[in-house]
XYZ file of C-alpha atoms in Angstrom:
609
model
C 0.000 0.000 0.000
C 1.206 3.511 -0.778
C 3.387 5.068 1.903
C 2.538 8.487 3.317
C 5.714 9.924 1.765
C 5.723 7.924 -1.441
C 5.352 9.663 -4.794
C 1.835 8.793 -6.038
C 2.955 9.062 -9.658
C 1.564 11.051 -12.569
C -2.129 10.296 -13.094
C -3.622 9.649 -16.519
C -6.025 12.553 -16.957
C -7.270 11.678 -20.438
C -10.590 10.427 -19.073
C -12.385 8.607 -16.285
C -11.676 5.100 -17.586
C -7.991 5.859 -18.061
C -7.727 7.244 -14.537
C -9.248 4.032 -13.117
C -6.847 1.930 -15.189
C -3.933 4.059 -13.940
C -4.918 3.253 -10.347
C -4.905 -0.463 -11.177
C -1.624 -0.244 -13.091
C 0.111 1.527 -10.178
C -0.213 -1.671 -8.118
C 0.133 -4.451 -10.713
C 1.234 -7.216 -8.336
C -1.575 -6.630 -5.876
C -4.136 -6.203 -8.660
C -3.031 -9.457 -10.303
C -3.142 -11.241 -6.947
C -6.674 -9.935 -6.329
C -7.837 -11.168 -9.734
C -6.153 -14.552 -9.240
C -7.496 -15.062 -5.724
C -10.974 -13.960 -6.793
C -10.912 -16.439 -9.676
C -9.602 -19.315 -7.527
C -12.199 -18.580 -4.838
C -15.121 -18.705 -7.275
C -13.751 -21.735 -9.130
C -13.462 -23.608 -5.813
C -17.088 -22.709 -5.160
C -17.986 -24.100 -8.578
C -16.059 -27.318 -7.805
C -18.437 -28.147 -4.971
C -21.306 -29.356 -7.272
C -18.909 -31.650 -9.165
C -17.656 -33.207 -5.923
C -21.215 -33.552 -4.686
C -22.181 -35.315 -7.921
C -19.300 -37.763 -7.501
C -20.340 -38.459 -3.925
C -23.921 -39.196 -5.055
C -23.081 -41.326 -8.092
C -20.001 -43.158 -6.780
C -21.114 -43.444 -3.166
C -24.858 -43.256 -2.592
C -26.147 -44.718 -5.868
C -23.384 -47.336 -6.090
C -23.760 -48.192 -2.375
C -20.051 -47.687 -1.643
C -19.551 -46.066 1.841
C -15.803 -45.731 1.303
C -16.176 -43.706 -1.876
C -18.892 -41.625 -0.218
C -16.574 -40.838 2.716
C -13.700 -40.048 0.372
C -15.672 -37.544 -1.701
C -17.139 -36.041 1.462
C -13.651 -35.389 2.874
C -12.524 -33.877 -0.451
C -15.626 -31.659 -0.473
C -14.793 -30.455 3.064
C -11.159 -29.730 2.174
C -12.156 -27.795 -0.952
C -14.650 -25.784 1.117
C -11.969 -25.021 3.736
C -9.493 -24.017 1.018
C -12.152 -21.773 -0.517
C -12.715 -20.073 2.836
C -8.990 -19.467 3.282
C -8.657 -18.091 -0.274
C -11.691 -15.860 0.374
C -9.948 -14.331 3.397
C -6.800 -13.672 1.339
C -8.906 -12.223 -1.480
C -10.735 -9.881 0.900
C -7.497 -8.654 2.461
C -5.904 -8.117 -0.934
C -8.915 -6.229 -2.289
C -9.011 -4.070 0.847
C -5.401 -3.102 0.192
C -6.195 -2.409 -3.474
C -9.059 -0.114 -2.488
C -7.076 1.651 0.238
C -4.126 2.209 -2.082
C -6.451 3.696 -4.703
C -8.071 5.856 -2.039
C -4.826 7.216 -0.583
C -3.191 7.593 -4.000
C -6.135 9.619 -5.306
C -6.148 11.764 -2.159
C -2.420 12.469 -2.518
C -2.806 13.344 -6.183
C -5.753 15.682 -5.520
C -4.142 17.364 -2.500
C -0.817 17.736 -4.299
C -2.526 19.344 -7.279
C -4.512 21.645 -4.987
C -1.217 22.792 -3.467
C 0.237 23.417 -6.926
C -2.812 25.471 -7.894
C -2.297 27.557 -4.764
C -4.214 30.816 -4.687
C -5.716 30.061 -8.107
C -7.701 27.120 -6.706
C -10.565 29.075 -5.191
C -10.909 31.109 -8.377
C -10.974 28.002 -10.590
C -13.125 25.594 -8.559
C -15.837 26.068 -5.956
C -15.388 24.924 -2.376
C -18.406 22.635 -2.705
C -16.888 20.912 -5.729
C -13.607 20.284 -3.929
C -15.318 18.966 -0.804
C -17.508 16.636 -2.867
C -14.458 15.280 -4.698
C -12.500 14.800 -1.471
C -15.303 13.233 0.558
C -17.466 11.309 -1.900
C -15.736 10.767 -5.223
C -12.497 9.392 -3.783
C -14.396 6.682 -1.901
C -16.496 5.837 -4.965
C -13.380 5.437 -7.110
C -11.796 3.119 -4.550
C -14.835 0.834 -4.413
C -15.006 0.741 -8.207
C -11.809 -1.314 -8.175
C -13.762 -4.389 -7.057
C -13.565 -5.247 -10.766
C -10.017 -6.404 -10.061
C -11.093 -9.257 -7.742
C -14.632 -10.692 -7.840
C -15.304 -9.001 -11.187
C -12.539 -10.847 -13.017
C -13.293 -14.020 -11.053
C -16.957 -13.851 -12.102
C -16.031 -13.917 -15.783
C -13.556 -16.778 -15.238
C -15.956 -18.987 -13.276
C -18.751 -18.306 -15.757
C -16.595 -19.693 -18.567
C -15.445 -22.655 -16.423
C -19.023 -23.638 -15.503
C -20.167 -23.323 -19.115
C -17.345 -25.668 -20.246
C -18.153 -28.212 -17.503
C -21.870 -28.115 -18.380
C -20.953 -28.657 -22.020
C -19.251 -31.919 -21.029
C -22.458 -33.022 -19.284
C -25.081 -31.808 -21.773
C -24.999 -29.198 -24.547
C -28.530 -27.895 -23.869
C -28.017 -26.567 -20.303
C -24.616 -25.243 -21.366
C -26.208 -23.316 -24.250
C -28.730 -21.713 -21.870
C -25.940 -20.654 -19.505
C -23.743 -19.343 -22.330
C -26.607 -17.288 -23.727
C -27.335 -15.893 -20.284
C -24.442 -13.439 -20.167
C -25.259 -11.682 -23.476
C -28.885 -11.416 -22.377
C -27.813 -9.846 -19.085
C -25.510 -7.413 -20.926
C -28.312 -6.399 -23.317
C -30.748 -5.822 -20.474
C -28.386 -4.152 -17.998
C -26.325 -2.152 -20.528
C -28.844 0.650 -21.153
C -29.506 0.866 -17.409
C -25.789 1.295 -16.773
C -25.560 4.151 -19.275
C -28.566 5.841 -17.705
C -27.087 5.321 -14.256
C -23.941 7.197 -15.303
C -26.065 10.114 -16.545
C -28.177 10.296 -13.380
C -25.136 9.861 -11.130
C -23.309 12.704 -12.918
C -26.205 15.090 -12.364
C -26.522 13.960 -8.750
C -22.846 14.693 -8.085
C -23.160 18.141 -9.636
C -26.158 18.997 -7.469
C -24.354 17.602 -4.447
C -21.475 20.010 -5.105
C -23.913 22.955 -5.279
C -25.538 21.963 -1.995
C -22.173 21.475 -0.285
C -21.125 24.961 -1.360
C -24.405 26.307 0.013
C -23.742 24.636 3.365
C -20.244 26.173 3.444
C -21.688 29.612 2.742
C -24.203 29.199 5.541
C -21.620 27.966 8.042
C -19.174 30.739 7.217
C -21.602 33.671 7.042
C -24.434 32.841 9.408
C -23.687 35.733 11.746
C -23.509 38.221 8.872
C -26.694 36.844 7.335
C -28.435 37.196 10.686
C -27.383 40.834 10.938
C -28.602 41.575 7.424
C -31.845 39.657 7.839
C -30.844 37.242 5.079
C -31.101 33.947 6.950
C -34.580 33.264 5.639
C -33.541 33.890 2.035
C -30.557 31.548 2.285
C -32.614 28.947 4.139
C -35.198 28.943 1.312
C -32.442 28.558 -1.279
C -30.917 25.708 0.722
C -34.319 24.028 0.979
C -34.841 24.259 -2.787
C -31.366 22.852 -3.529
C -31.891 20.080 -1.002
C -35.255 19.194 -2.549
C -33.704 18.990 -6.014
C -30.861 16.827 -4.727
C -33.302 14.507 -3.003
C -35.373 14.148 -6.160
C -32.227 13.420 -8.163
C -31.183 10.885 -5.524
C -34.500 9.095 -5.973
C -33.847 8.895 -9.724
C -30.370 7.456 -9.118
C -31.814 5.001 -6.594
C -34.535 3.892 -9.021
C -32.004 2.989 -11.722
C -29.628 1.398 -9.211
C -32.444 -0.711 -7.753
C -33.240 -2.121 -11.211
C -29.589 -2.970 -11.786
C -29.355 -4.730 -8.426
C -32.699 -6.473 -8.928
C -31.489 -7.858 -12.243
C -28.381 -9.117 -10.453
C -30.580 -11.424 -8.402
C -33.558 -11.942 -10.700
C -31.873 -12.961 -13.961
C -29.601 -15.629 -12.427
C -32.626 -17.031 -10.581
C -34.520 -17.188 -13.879
C -31.661 -19.077 -15.515
C -31.524 -21.386 -12.510
C -35.211 -22.220 -12.953
C -34.870 -22.819 -16.712
C -31.740 -24.967 -16.451
C -33.150 -26.927 -13.490
C -36.332 -27.686 -15.434
C -34.318 -28.838 -18.461
C -31.969 -30.967 -16.334
C -34.851 -32.556 -14.388
C -36.646 -33.391 -17.646
C -33.453 -34.943 -19.060
C -32.913 -36.929 -15.844
C -36.486 -38.269 -16.025
C -35.809 -39.398 -19.571
C -32.597 -41.123 -18.488
C -30.278 -38.736 -20.297
C -28.691 -37.566 -16.998
C -27.804 -39.479 -13.854
C -29.030 -38.338 -10.454
C -25.548 -37.086 -9.634
C -25.375 -35.119 -12.873
C -28.777 -33.588 -12.097
C -27.480 -32.491 -8.703
C -24.301 -31.127 -10.336
C -26.207 -29.108 -12.955
C -28.410 -27.612 -10.264
C -25.337 -26.832 -8.143
C -23.445 -25.264 -11.043
C -26.289 -22.927 -11.894
C -26.890 -22.126 -8.224
C -23.224 -21.241 -7.866
C -23.526 -18.918 -10.867
C -26.037 -16.736 -8.998
C -23.170 -15.228 -7.004
C -20.784 -14.521 -9.911
C -23.542 -13.043 -12.070
C -24.559 -10.796 -9.170
C -20.882 -9.834 -8.799
C -20.724 -9.126 -12.520
C -23.688 -6.761 -12.376
C -22.335 -5.185 -9.183
C -19.087 -4.665 -11.062
C -20.954 -2.767 -13.781
C -22.787 -0.711 -11.175
C -19.628 0.214 -9.274
C -17.720 0.950 -12.482
C -20.489 3.276 -13.653
C -20.311 5.237 -10.411
C -16.522 5.067 -10.389
C -16.211 6.508 -13.905
C -18.475 9.419 -12.969
C -16.363 10.106 -9.874
C -13.110 9.690 -11.820
C -14.260 12.211 -14.419
C -14.810 14.768 -11.665
C -11.351 14.098 -10.233
C -9.831 14.358 -13.708
C -11.653 17.663 -14.287
C -10.026 19.024 -11.121
C -6.602 17.658 -12.083
C -6.853 19.297 -15.503
C -6.976 22.753 -13.947
C -3.654 24.368 -14.705
C -1.741 26.518 -12.207
C -1.161 30.132 -13.064
C 1.391 30.276 -15.896
C 4.896 30.964 -14.712
C 7.022 32.215 -17.567
C 9.496 33.859 -15.237
C 13.114 33.508 -16.350
C 14.762 36.654 -14.998
C 16.393 36.542 -11.575
C 14.925 38.574 -8.742
C 16.940 41.500 -7.397
C 19.776 40.257 -5.236
C 19.323 43.064 -2.721
C 16.145 44.458 -1.160
C 14.634 46.634 -3.873
C 11.660 48.865 -4.508
C 8.290 47.450 -5.502
C 6.417 49.647 -7.950
C 2.780 49.370 -9.051
C 2.307 51.506 -12.187
C -1.436 50.926 -12.069
C -1.821 52.952 -8.879
C 1.434 54.904 -8.705
C 2.493 53.250 -5.435
C 6.236 52.895 -4.892
C 7.293 50.793 -1.903
C 10.766 51.743 -0.751
C 12.879 48.863 0.586
C 13.377 48.589 4.333
C 10.533 50.948 5.209
C 7.001 50.712 6.598
C 4.510 51.860 3.951
C 0.768 52.263 4.516
C -1.998 52.308 1.898
C -5.164 54.173 2.894
C -7.880 53.811 0.289
C -11.172 55.657 0.101
C -12.421 52.201 -0.870
C -10.675 49.309 0.959
C -10.836 47.230 -2.225
C -8.530 49.725 -3.965
C -5.742 49.151 -1.434
C -6.295 45.390 -1.521
C -5.990 45.418 -5.321
C -2.572 47.073 -5.021
C -1.468 44.347 -2.586
C -2.666 41.653 -4.993
C -0.597 43.184 -7.791
C 2.509 43.676 -5.672
C 2.169 40.123 -4.363
C 1.679 38.752 -7.909
C -1.754 37.329 -7.277
C -3.233 39.154 -10.267
C -1.637 39.979 -13.641
C -0.072 43.439 -13.691
C 2.891 45.498 -14.818
C 4.288 45.726 -11.281
C 8.075 45.761 -11.038
C 10.576 44.678 -8.428
C 13.926 46.430 -8.612
C 13.121 47.464 -12.181
C 12.251 43.890 -13.233
C 8.668 43.019 -14.070
C 7.309 40.889 -11.270
C 5.786 38.375 -13.680
C 9.215 37.882 -15.286
C 10.623 36.510 -12.013
C 10.029 32.788 -11.283
C 6.964 32.457 -9.094
C 8.743 30.262 -6.541
C 11.280 33.017 -5.934
C 8.536 35.623 -5.558
C 6.688 33.464 -3.035
C 9.891 32.789 -1.091
C 10.636 36.487 -0.586
C 7.282 38.291 -0.794
C 4.490 37.251 1.558
C 0.882 38.482 1.422
C -0.848 38.341 4.819
C -4.582 38.453 4.109
C -6.863 39.143 7.058
C -9.161 36.368 5.792
C -6.443 33.814 5.024
C -7.229 30.207 5.903
C -6.190 28.760 9.256
C -5.679 25.010 9.258
C -6.660 22.649 12.035
C -3.918 21.537 14.428
C -2.061 22.908 17.390
C -1.454 26.650 17.511
C 2.261 25.977 17.060
C 1.628 23.924 13.896
C -0.857 26.487 12.588
C 1.619 29.361 12.699
C 4.850 27.449 11.986
C 3.810 25.713 8.761
C 6.661 23.593 7.392
C 9.304 25.373 9.475
C 10.944 23.905 12.526
C 9.364 25.060 15.772
C 11.490 27.741 17.477
C 10.188 28.787 20.894
C 12.171 32.033 20.958
C 11.021 33.102 17.479
C 7.449 32.108 18.293
C 7.551 34.140 21.489
C 8.821 37.204 19.608
C 6.160 36.903 16.929
C 3.420 36.442 19.531
C 4.530 39.569 21.385
C 4.773 41.629 18.181
C 1.196 40.636 17.289
C 0.072 41.360 20.893
C -1.237 37.795 20.999
C 0.029 36.903 24.476
C -3.534 36.711 25.771
C -4.444 34.283 22.958
C -1.687 31.866 23.972
C -2.308 32.301 27.700
C -6.032 31.685 27.241
C -5.476 28.264 25.677
C -5.268 25.264 28.045
C -1.903 24.007 26.762
C -0.517 27.266 25.453
C 0.950 27.024 21.927
C 0.441 23.251 21.961
C -3.339 23.604 22.316
C -5.537 22.441 19.449
C -7.102 25.074 17.196
C -10.061 24.132 15.011
C -10.108 24.642 11.233
C -10.387 28.308 10.240
C -9.781 29.178 13.888
C -13.473 28.807 14.725
C -12.563 28.256 18.368
C -11.078 31.776 18.453
C -12.660 35.209 18.251
C -12.297 37.429 15.180
C -9.565 39.550 16.756
C -7.705 36.482 17.977
C -7.792 34.914 14.508
C -6.424 38.120 13.021
C -3.519 38.173 15.443
C -2.795 34.478 14.854
C -2.569 35.202 11.106
C -0.157 38.034 11.855
C 1.925 35.737 14.091
C 2.173 33.258 11.223
C 3.311 35.978 8.815
C 5.881 37.367 11.254
C 7.225 33.911 12.012
C 7.863 33.413 8.292
C 10.060 36.549 8.456
C 9.748 37.410 4.735
C 11.897 40.001 3.036
C 8.698 41.802 1.980
C 5.508 41.588 4.049
C 2.266 42.815 2.454
C -0.449 42.864 5.125
C -4.126 43.502 4.357
C -5.921 45.232 7.260
C -3.852 43.415 9.920
C -5.565 45.235 12.833
C -9.116 45.859 11.595
C -10.717 43.542 14.187
C -8.664 44.784 17.173
C -9.597 47.271 19.852
C -7.659 50.555 20.021
C -5.412 49.435 22.890
C -4.244 46.289 21.150
C -4.021 48.066 17.801
C -1.685 50.704 19.248
C 0.556 47.998 20.683
C 0.632 46.046 17.402
C 1.443 49.165 15.371
C 4.381 50.123 17.597
C 5.766 46.592 17.912
C 5.360 45.801 14.215
C 7.471 48.789 13.257
C 10.178 47.761 15.711
C 10.114 44.063 14.767
C 10.278 44.793 11.022
C 12.922 47.533 11.248
C 15.100 47.463 8.122
C 12.699 45.142 6.268
C 10.036 46.087 3.742
C 6.509 46.146 5.164
C 3.277 47.345 3.549
C -0.056 47.541 5.382
C -3.484 48.593 4.180
C -5.402 50.488 6.856
C -7.341 53.629 7.680
C -6.568 53.479 11.395
C -4.666 56.545 12.651
C -3.003 54.387 15.313
C -1.291 52.394 12.552
C -0.876 55.163 10.002
C 1.050 57.331 12.462
C 3.838 54.720 12.601
C 4.265 54.472 8.812
C 7.275 56.045 7.094
C 5.157 56.760 4.024
C 1.384 56.820 3.589
C -0.273 56.616 0.171
C -3.808 57.996 -0.022
C -5.681 56.201 -2.820
C -8.741 57.514 -4.625
C -10.323 55.384 -7.371
C -7.295 53.094 -7.158
C -4.772 55.847 -7.871
C -2.386 57.722 -5.585
C -4.029 61.055 -4.769
C -1.421 62.108 -2.199
C 1.511 60.690 -0.278
C 3.613 61.656 2.684
C 3.615 61.206 6.429
C 0.387 60.644 8.314
C 0.547 63.995 10.087
C 1.489 65.832 6.925
C -1.491 64.366 5.060
C -3.772 65.248 7.974
C -2.652 68.851 7.693
C -2.707 69.329 3.920
C -5.059 66.708 2.364
C -8.775 67.247 3.179
C -9.914 63.952 1.657
C -7.406 61.974 3.689
C -8.318 63.906 6.822
C -11.993 63.146 6.277
C -11.246 59.436 5.696
C -9.110 59.077 8.823
C -11.281 61.353 10.965
C -14.355 59.261 10.158
C -12.520 56.199 11.360
C -11.182 58.090 14.375
C -14.583 59.584 15.282
C -16.241 56.195 15.303
C -13.412 54.742 17.344
C -13.388 57.705 19.723
C -17.121 57.421 20.262
C -16.755 53.758 21.159
C -13.899 54.499 23.536
C -15.865 57.362 25.135
C -18.798 55.064 25.839
C -16.476 52.477 27.341
C -14.803 55.093 29.518
C -18.108 56.493 30.736
C -19.217 52.989 31.681
C -16.018 52.658 33.695
C -16.665 56.010 35.439
C -14.280 58.323 33.608
C -16.143 60.781 31.400
C -13.434 63.450 31.118
C -11.284 63.013 27.992
C -12.519 59.426 27.836
C -11.158 58.540 24.386
C -7.605 59.692 24.960
C -7.415 58.493 28.544
C -8.613 55.002 27.706
C -6.301 54.705 24.695
C -3.359 55.796 26.800
C -4.153 53.467 29.668
C -4.774 50.494 27.381
C -1.604 51.153 25.435
C 0.464 51.249 28.606
C -0.976 47.869 29.585
C -0.348 46.394 26.153
C 3.020 47.755 25.240
C 4.454 50.354 27.595
C 4.631 54.124 27.972
C 5.746 54.785 24.408
C 2.606 53.099 23.020
C 0.499 55.204 25.383
C 2.093 58.447 24.251
C 1.469 57.526 20.614
C -2.185 56.794 21.333
C -2.650 60.061 23.230
C -0.974 62.070 20.460
C -3.018 60.547 17.640
C -6.366 60.817 19.445
C -5.702 64.457 20.347
């Protein structure tokens, strides 16, 4: 079975059938063993009627107790051998299925990693979840064709040949049975693939709807949109249920034929054999053997139809996996080396120039304008941005990602311990982690967890508050220690006290390294070396925070609106605590002293005044 660190290989993405064959071909020895064991198991089952016929004719009819005992012992040994082979077959097929499961998972996850940030723009979350949860399992179970499926065909041929040696007429009925089954079940199999494909598509839509509900329930409640989304979910669920009934109807006919048709052949062949025995054309033992052979065929024929059913579902699932694997990562035609030294990042689209080794802030009249600049400077969208005079898209993407890090305030947080969540693939360093935690003012987050940094954090940080998640994301970015850090609204969910501490500590921690933040908070803007004021995505003014406050009315209005709202909140908090006089400034100063010392407090007092 595939090892956790083994290369899964390059999948065949030319179609669903080819992908299934690739999974079989990746484990040829085990697949061959499964087919061989499945064939031996079913052939041993088919040998039982022959041995029973010998026991009847040579022992009972001939009145020979010795021969009867001999054939009885042989029948027992063959049955025991069949049981042992069945155990080996089951174990082998379990390994075949598990290997296919894990190999497909590794291929899908590896490709998702290669797609990177392009994944969510190329495929919906519901589609990916459906592939990872449902389709992978369906593909694995489709590989039952390797064991009982192949064995069913082998034993069918063996029984037909043995019946031919007894009497051509029953053999002809059995030989004609398989084409009849194929003609009857074939159209149902094609229809099953069609219905299953539509069901999987609707399942992906519903899964995406569930994700939207889980992620935005609080926002929907605030906007009064829960009822609207609930109605949409109900409609999607009703459609999926109806489609599931259609799939179930076709599948039930396929499975019914798997039992009904072999039983019909059993009745026909038994009637023919009994009539021939009454006419003296067959012995009693041969009559018993014919009945046994056809009874044994009920299982293989059912396996054969089950094989068609599972393959139909497996091909549908494999096509969905192949569709995901065909998505190409963003083209990387970069051939020019990145600047050897820290260099300026320039975005011609907006006019922003990020000087190396400095803290730059982007304050946009629309937050999306500042975020768009970050996306261009981080090479997440096509642009003419340059790095040290070299177009950013001319530099190999791996080199860009290694030196330029975008810290999005909505970036995913993966499940695991807090230490694993923020460290990623890097070795855990307690001293570095402690520094990053302090810079992000996240000491209370770590102290509030039962086992500190080794405490478990749920996926997307759902066990944390919004402000705590934001600080954890900042800790992760700081721990990476990139040459260039591009942070989108890193303090938007923090209170003024914590924000003041983060702003002061971030400047100190990133001294001499290039840092860009998007924000309209005066507590952060006052620490920036350069502030760019963006209007309609273009630089309308630039300079220091205090200079822009004095000479740029639009900037002053933007920051004052943010400051007024914040000051009003702080004033209410201070009044509740009993201090109405100069509540905003006093509370900022006091909180900043608690969070980061007297220098933070002085900054907060100065900005609020």
